[in-house]
């Protein structure tokens, strides 16, 4: 399978947001919901994560056709330091955003807070939530246990989710944001490669018969593999355990989303924490480099630089994806 020549379309950030909102309205989301979803996916596109950007709207449309929410989201359990949110089948980018705002408010008042979300699906980029927590002057953690898409080492079928983990830390400048899946390939990336007819890298997936494959369609019927062998597998199991804590056993999807936020001044003044962490990062960036290495790159640094550039210059998407989004947008009424 060879990747075809793909025509590209360039959109300003404003055009991309408008198209996203209208496409989401065409799917059936309310204006408020479409605004939340568009903000999330546009931010991914601006940060350079195309597979989590506007093409994800097409994934969302396909899934929403199969399942409608059972009712409004509700807080199933709450204390001053915690809450458990039953998303009632609503999209995860809506549910986890709601939980993020709630956990920030609780942590700012009490110093520490934790939230779980269950009965939801497709929560988007974890970095999006922990960056909000860090921008609020808090330390953030977000973990996910998701539906089985990843085979354990030696396994011939999926048994674990892609199970990402993300951290957000406030500094004197941009937050330090670390966001990583425990699988060698995220399924949103796989879906985009399938749309484009692109081959997968070697060693990241198996087909339905448990055999190695580079075909994204065959991989979607089989499983991805953990990154780093048993180390990635062990981390995935830890995310699975935290997912149980977040309510993964309660919902039909079997997914559990955990959010944690805490004030640095539980240990030291916030500004001292910001300054000390910034000094640590500067020391790491100042490490002597190997020949040919231009710079030591800190996680999230490149994404923030891409976001600033793309806010100015706009983004590109495939022409066929642009056409599909326009078709969804044409369904929008008002």
Tab-separated table of C-alpha atoms in Angstrom:
chain	number	residue	atom	x	y	z
A	1	UNK	CA	0.000	0.000	0.000
A	2	UNK	CA	1.496	3.337	-1.047
A	3	UNK	CA	0.389	6.717	0.232
A	4	UNK	CA	-1.448	8.622	-2.534
A	5	UNK	CA	-0.660	12.176	-3.503
A	6	UNK	CA	-2.806	14.297	-1.213
A	7	UNK	CA	-3.972	17.792	-1.991
A	8	UNK	CA	-3.927	20.145	0.947
A	9	UNK	CA	-6.078	23.109	1.955
A	10	UNK	CA	-4.835	25.985	4.110
A	11	UNK	CA	-7.239	27.618	6.587
A	12	UNK	CA	-6.780	30.495	8.965
A	13	UNK	CA	-7.433	29.703	12.609
A	14	UNK	CA	-10.716	31.598	12.341
A	15	UNK	CA	-11.796	29.695	9.229
A	16	UNK	CA	-10.858	26.381	10.827
A	17	UNK	CA	-12.875	27.166	13.935
A	18	UNK	CA	-15.903	28.301	11.924
A	19	UNK	CA	-15.808	25.166	9.756
A	20	UNK	CA	-15.397	22.965	12.850
A	21	UNK	CA	-18.338	24.545	14.674
A	22	UNK	CA	-20.614	24.279	11.634
A	23	UNK	CA	-19.597	20.656	10.998
A	24	UNK	CA	-20.256	19.771	14.632
A	25	UNK	CA	-23.603	21.546	14.495
A	26	UNK	CA	-24.340	19.500	11.369
A	27	UNK	CA	-23.671	16.320	13.340
A	28	UNK	CA	-26.246	17.426	15.908
A	29	UNK	CA	-24.336	19.174	18.692
A	30	UNK	CA	-25.742	22.304	20.331
A	31	UNK	CA	-23.959	25.643	19.772
A	32	UNK	CA	-22.383	25.455	23.248
A	33	UNK	CA	-21.255	21.846	22.794
A	34	UNK	CA	-19.904	22.566	19.305
A	35	UNK	CA	-17.890	25.468	20.733
A	36	UNK	CA	-16.265	23.267	23.398
A	37	UNK	CA	-15.465	20.511	20.913
A	38	UNK	CA	-14.162	22.886	18.256
A	39	UNK	CA	-11.866	24.636	20.741
A	40	UNK	CA	-10.352	21.293	21.740
A	41	UNK	CA	-9.754	19.967	18.238
A	42	UNK	CA	-8.577	23.297	16.832
A	43	UNK	CA	-6.014	23.549	19.627
A	44	UNK	CA	-4.699	20.104	18.671
A	45	UNK	CA	-4.393	21.228	15.056
A	46	UNK	CA	-2.626	24.453	16.035
A	47	UNK	CA	-0.179	22.481	18.192
A	48	UNK	CA	0.709	20.345	15.168
A	49	UNK	CA	-1.211	17.166	16.063
A	50	UNK	CA	-3.176	16.882	12.835
A	51	UNK	CA	-4.642	13.451	13.605
A	52	UNK	CA	-6.217	14.888	16.792
A	53	UNK	CA	-7.344	18.045	14.988
A	54	UNK	CA	-10.096	18.603	12.440
A	55	UNK	CA	-10.030	15.038	10.997
A	56	UNK	CA	-11.163	13.824	14.416
A	57	UNK	CA	-14.547	15.447	13.738
A	58	UNK	CA	-15.130	12.752	11.118
A	59	UNK	CA	-14.320	10.040	13.675
A	60	UNK	CA	-16.697	11.697	16.109
A	61	UNK	CA	-19.468	11.795	13.494
A	62	UNK	CA	-19.074	8.086	12.734
A	63	UNK	CA	-19.201	7.128	16.409
A	64	UNK	CA	-22.088	9.429	17.310
A	65	UNK	CA	-24.220	7.735	14.653
A	66	UNK	CA	-23.845	4.508	16.612
A	67	UNK	CA	-24.641	5.864	20.074
A	68	UNK	CA	-26.657	8.760	21.458
A	69	UNK	CA	-26.386	10.070	25.053
A	70	UNK	CA	-28.771	8.441	27.518
A	71	UNK	CA	-29.514	11.761	29.249
A	72	UNK	CA	-27.742	14.711	30.844
A	73	UNK	CA	-24.394	14.302	32.570
A	74	UNK	CA	-24.702	14.107	36.351
A	75	UNK	CA	-22.472	14.152	39.418
A	76	UNK	CA	-22.864	10.647	40.857
A	77	UNK	CA	-20.814	11.305	44.014
A	78	UNK	CA	-19.154	14.410	45.460
A	79	UNK	CA	-17.133	15.561	48.466
A	80	UNK	CA	-15.288	18.850	49.016
A	81	UNK	CA	-12.156	17.200	47.555
A	82	UNK	CA	-13.631	14.891	44.928
A	83	UNK	CA	-16.346	14.167	42.424
A	84	UNK	CA	-17.449	11.283	40.229
A	85	UNK	CA	-19.118	12.336	36.968
A	86	UNK	CA	-21.452	10.007	35.084
A	87	UNK	CA	-21.181	11.295	31.507
A	88	UNK	CA	-24.322	9.360	30.451
A	89	UNK	CA	-22.811	8.515	27.078
A	90	UNK	CA	-21.734	12.052	26.170
A	91	UNK	CA	-18.498	12.652	24.295
A	92	UNK	CA	-15.388	12.712	26.476
A	93	UNK	CA	-14.213	16.111	25.244
A	94	UNK	CA	-17.378	17.531	26.803
A	95	UNK	CA	-17.332	15.396	29.940
A	96	UNK	CA	-13.637	15.712	30.802
A	97	UNK	CA	-13.715	19.455	30.116
A	98	UNK	CA	-16.555	19.761	32.630
A	99	UNK	CA	-14.602	17.689	35.161
A	100	UNK	CA	-11.438	19.739	34.558
A	101	UNK	CA	-13.203	22.984	35.383
A	102	UNK	CA	-14.721	21.444	38.512
A	103	UNK	CA	-11.437	19.936	39.737
A	104	UNK	CA	-9.614	23.255	39.225
A	105	UNK	CA	-12.209	25.089	41.325
A	106	UNK	CA	-12.043	22.503	44.100
A	107	UNK	CA	-8.239	22.439	44.185
A	108	UNK	CA	-7.998	26.223	44.237
A	109	UNK	CA	-10.307	26.278	47.263
A	110	UNK	CA	-9.053	23.241	49.178
A	111	UNK	CA	-5.499	22.702	47.888
A	112	UNK	CA	-6.136	19.298	46.360
A	113	UNK	CA	-8.895	17.653	44.332
A	114	UNK	CA	-9.557	14.508	42.314
A	115	UNK	CA	-12.266	13.712	39.767
A	116	UNK	CA	-13.371	10.585	37.954
A	117	UNK	CA	-15.401	10.395	34.746
A	118	UNK	CA	-17.080	7.267	33.398
A	119	UNK	CA	-19.641	6.301	30.759
A	120	UNK	CA	-17.945	8.442	28.123
A	121	UNK	CA	-15.850	8.071	24.951
A	122	UNK	CA	-13.171	9.830	22.865
A	123	UNK	CA	-11.767	12.399	25.278
A	124	UNK	CA	-9.209	13.924	22.893
A	125	UNK	CA	-5.753	15.194	23.874
A	126	UNK	CA	-4.969	14.800	27.560
A	127	UNK	CA	-2.500	17.695	27.245
A	128	UNK	CA	-5.435	20.038	26.648
A	129	UNK	CA	-6.780	19.423	30.164
A	130	UNK	CA	-3.546	19.378	32.148
A	131	UNK	CA	-2.416	22.588	30.443
A	132	UNK	CA	-5.570	24.276	31.768
A	133	UNK	CA	-4.770	22.974	35.254
A	134	UNK	CA	-1.188	24.270	35.031
A	135	UNK	CA	-2.329	27.638	33.661
A	136	UNK	CA	-4.472	27.912	36.808
A	137	UNK	CA	-1.293	27.640	38.923
A	138	UNK	CA	-1.857	23.994	39.836
A	139	UNK	CA	-0.027	20.726	39.258
A	140	UNK	CA	-2.189	18.399	37.166
A	141	UNK	CA	-2.380	14.701	36.364
A	142	UNK	CA	-4.748	13.035	33.897
A	143	UNK	CA	-4.947	9.297	33.240
A	144	UNK	CA	-7.204	7.242	30.990
A	145	UNK	CA	-8.134	3.592	30.807
A	146	UNK	CA	-9.962	3.049	27.532
A	147	UNK	CA	-11.631	0.230	25.615
A	148	UNK	CA	-9.380	-2.651	24.524
A	149	UNK	CA	-7.268	-1.701	21.503
A	150	UNK	CA	-3.795	-2.866	22.595
A	151	UNK	CA	-2.464	-6.423	22.922
A	152	UNK	CA	-0.224	-7.341	25.866
A	153	UNK	CA	3.293	-8.586	25.021
A	154	UNK	CA	2.853	-12.009	23.440
A	155	UNK	CA	-0.925	-11.559	23.090
A	156	UNK	CA	-2.787	-12.093	19.819
A	157	UNK	CA	-5.711	-9.749	20.536
A	158	UNK	CA	-6.496	-6.471	22.278
A	159	UNK	CA	-6.867	-6.540	26.070
A	160	UNK	CA	-5.909	-2.986	27.157
A	161	UNK	CA	-6.636	0.543	26.016
A	162	UNK	CA	-4.096	2.995	24.610
A	163	UNK	CA	-4.210	4.293	28.215
A	164	UNK	CA	-2.463	7.697	28.097
A	165	UNK	CA	-1.007	9.621	31.029
A	166	UNK	CA	-0.440	13.383	31.105
A	167	UNK	CA	1.072	15.901	33.526
A	168	UNK	CA	0.897	19.693	33.692
A	169	UNK	CA	3.235	21.870	35.793
A	170	UNK	CA	3.232	25.675	36.146
A	171	UNK	CA	6.494	27.500	35.395
A	172	UNK	CA	7.557	31.115	34.948
A	173	UNK	CA	6.730	30.823	31.228
A	174	UNK	CA	4.765	28.180	29.293
A	175	UNK	CA	3.701	25.230	31.451
A	176	UNK	CA	5.614	21.983	31.318
A	177	UNK	CA	3.145	19.560	29.724
A	178	UNK	CA	3.915	15.866	29.270
A	179	UNK	CA	1.381	13.718	27.407
A	180	UNK	CA	2.047	10.173	26.265
A	181	UNK	CA	0.123	7.071	25.373
A	182	UNK	CA	1.259	3.702	26.654
A	183	UNK	CA	0.728	2.187	23.189
A	184	UNK	CA	3.139	2.396	20.272
A	185	UNK	CA	0.360	3.951	18.160
A	186	UNK	CA	-2.718	5.961	19.069
A	187	UNK	CA	-5.894	4.882	17.268
A	188	UNK	CA	-6.728	8.415	16.126
A	189	UNK	CA	-3.401	8.392	14.296
A	190	UNK	CA	-4.252	4.976	12.860
A	191	UNK	CA	-7.630	6.269	11.600
A	192	UNK	CA	-5.987	9.211	9.817
A	193	UNK	CA	-3.401	6.928	8.204
A	194	UNK	CA	-6.236	4.665	7.020
A	195	UNK	CA	-8.043	7.662	5.476
A	196	UNK	CA	-4.822	8.620	3.683
A	197	UNK	CA	-3.871	5.089	2.667
A	198	UNK	CA	-0.543	5.325	4.507
A	199	UNK	CA	1.470	2.409	5.875
A	200	UNK	CA	2.156	2.078	9.597
A	201	UNK	CA	5.696	1.931	10.995
A	202	UNK	CA	7.136	-1.512	11.628
A	203	UNK	CA	6.419	-3.192	14.950
A	204	UNK	CA	3.460	-1.143	16.196
A	205	UNK	CA	0.424	-3.333	15.375
A	206	UNK	CA	-0.933	-6.813	14.679
A	207	UNK	CA	-3.866	-7.947	12.539
A	208	UNK	CA	-6.903	-9.989	13.585
A	209	UNK	CA	-4.841	-13.187	13.352
A	210	UNK	CA	-2.178	-11.802	15.702
A	211	UNK	CA	0.377	-11.321	12.917
A	212	UNK	CA	2.509	-8.151	12.539
A	213	UNK	CA	1.009	-5.689	10.038
A	214	UNK	CA	1.693	-2.264	8.564
A	215	UNK	CA	-1.811	-2.026	7.054
A	216	UNK	CA	-3.871	0.471	9.147
A	217	UNK	CA	-7.159	-1.181	8.163
A	218	UNK	CA	-5.885	-4.608	9.214
A	219	UNK	CA	-4.509	-3.079	12.427
A	220	UNK	CA	-7.873	-1.528	13.239
A	221	UNK	CA	-9.331	-5.046	13.139
A	222	UNK	CA	-6.465	-6.358	15.277
A	223	UNK	CA	-4.559	-4.415	17.919
A	224	UNK	CA	-1.795	-1.945	18.564
A	225	UNK	CA	1.188	-2.958	20.691
A	226	UNK	CA	2.545	-1.333	23.881
A	227	UNK	CA	5.493	1.016	23.501
A	228	UNK	CA	8.710	-0.316	25.018
A	229	UNK	CA	7.477	-3.864	25.472
A	230	UNK	CA	6.869	-4.804	29.108
A	231	UNK	CA	7.607	-1.281	30.381
A	232	UNK	CA	4.760	0.191	28.334
A	233	UNK	CA	2.573	-2.757	29.264
A	234	UNK	CA	3.224	-2.150	32.977
A	235	UNK	CA	2.336	1.531	32.652
A	236	UNK	CA	-0.831	0.579	30.756
A	237	UNK	CA	-1.844	-1.706	33.629
A	238	UNK	CA	-1.280	1.151	36.094
A	239	UNK	CA	-3.570	3.371	33.996
A	240	UNK	CA	-6.108	0.538	33.972
A	241	UNK	CA	-6.030	0.394	37.771
A	242	UNK	CA	-6.516	4.157	38.042
A	243	UNK	CA	-9.362	3.836	35.551
A	244	UNK	CA	-11.132	1.471	37.923
A	245	UNK	CA	-10.704	4.163	40.605
A	246	UNK	CA	-12.292	6.648	38.147
A	247	UNK	CA	-15.346	4.430	37.578
A	248	UNK	CA	-14.430	2.381	34.506
A	249	UNK	CA	-16.426	-0.547	35.836
A	250	UNK	CA	-19.668	1.459	35.871
A	251	UNK	CA	-20.078	2.443	32.209
A	252	UNK	CA	-20.842	0.479	29.052
A	253	UNK	CA	-17.648	1.779	27.431
A	254	UNK	CA	-15.420	0.464	30.212
A	255	UNK	CA	-13.422	3.708	30.141
A	256	UNK	CA	-12.294	5.634	33.208
A	257	UNK	CA	-10.866	9.157	33.175
A	258	UNK	CA	-9.028	10.388	36.266
A	259	UNK	CA	-8.084	14.018	36.947
A	260	UNK	CA	-5.996	15.252	39.855
A	261	UNK	CA	-5.067	18.843	40.683
A	262	UNK	CA	-3.071	20.244	43.604
A	263	UNK	CA	-1.732	23.609	44.685
A	264	UNK	CA	2.060	23.820	44.881
A	265	UNK	CA	1.702	25.843	48.072
A	266	UNK	CA	0.835	22.628	49.878
A	267	UNK	CA	4.636	22.313	49.912
A	268	UNK	CA	6.054	25.755	49.071
A	269	UNK	CA	4.926	29.148	47.730
A	270	UNK	CA	3.681	28.935	44.141
A	271	UNK	CA	6.228	31.443	42.840
A	272	UNK	CA	9.058	29.506	44.468
A	273	UNK	CA	7.823	26.355	42.740
A	274	UNK	CA	7.569	28.132	39.375
A	275	UNK	CA	11.075	29.564	39.730
A	276	UNK	CA	12.686	26.314	40.887
A	277	UNK	CA	11.063	24.233	38.142
A	278	UNK	CA	12.014	26.826	35.520
A	279	UNK	CA	15.614	26.684	36.731
A	280	UNK	CA	15.561	22.887	36.507
A	281	UNK	CA	14.274	23.000	32.932
A	282	UNK	CA	16.890	25.589	31.964
A	283	UNK	CA	19.612	23.326	33.352
A	284	UNK	CA	18.318	20.393	31.299
A	285	UNK	CA	18.150	22.505	28.141
A	286	UNK	CA	21.699	23.641	28.793
A	287	UNK	CA	23.045	20.087	28.693
A	288	UNK	CA	26.094	19.647	26.446
A	289	UNK	CA	24.850	18.380	23.077
A	290	UNK	CA	26.062	15.605	20.839
A	291	UNK	CA	27.472	16.574	17.416
A	292	UNK	CA	24.763	17.690	15.017
A	293	UNK	CA	22.126	18.257	17.712
A	294	UNK	CA	20.703	21.767	17.472
A	295	UNK	CA	18.948	21.892	20.858
A	296	UNK	CA	17.679	19.849	23.778
A	297	UNK	CA	13.908	19.918	23.411
A	298	UNK	CA	11.635	19.901	26.468
A	299	UNK	CA	8.255	18.107	26.109
A	300	UNK	CA	5.494	20.501	24.927
A	301	UNK	CA	8.028	23.156	23.878
A	302	UNK	CA	7.663	22.351	20.169
A	303	UNK	CA	3.854	22.185	20.400
A	304	UNK	CA	3.643	25.642	21.981
A	305	UNK	CA	5.943	27.087	19.298
A	306	UNK	CA	3.825	25.454	16.570
A	307	UNK	CA	0.664	26.860	18.124
A	308	UNK	CA	2.015	30.401	18.077
A	309	UNK	CA	3.149	30.027	14.453
A	310	UNK	CA	-0.092	28.403	13.273
A	311	UNK	CA	-2.247	30.998	15.003
A	312	UNK	CA	-0.458	33.471	12.759
A	313	UNK	CA	-0.097	31.397	9.573
A	314	UNK	CA	-3.055	29.005	9.684
A	315	UNK	CA	-3.233	25.221	9.380
A	316	UNK	CA	-3.356	22.692	6.547
A	317	UNK	CA	-5.710	19.732	6.170
A	318	UNK	CA	-6.231	17.187	3.393
A	319	UNK	CA	-8.585	18.302	0.648
A	320	UNK	CA	-10.822	15.239	1.043
A	321	UNK	CA	-11.151	15.865	4.782
A	322	UNK	CA	-11.973	19.523	4.064
A	323	UNK	CA	-14.677	18.373	1.633
A	324	UNK	CA	-16.129	15.922	4.155
A	325	UNK	CA	-16.254	18.618	6.837
A	326	UNK	CA	-17.996	20.987	4.441
A	327	UNK	CA	-20.582	18.287	3.749
A	328	UNK	CA	-21.265	17.996	7.488
A	329	UNK	CA	-21.391	21.774	7.823
A	330	UNK	CA	-23.999	21.936	5.051
A	331	UNK	CA	-26.398	20.085	7.384
A	332	UNK	CA	-26.165	22.895	9.950
A	333	UNK	CA	-29.357	24.877	10.385
A	334	UNK	CA	-28.721	28.356	11.799
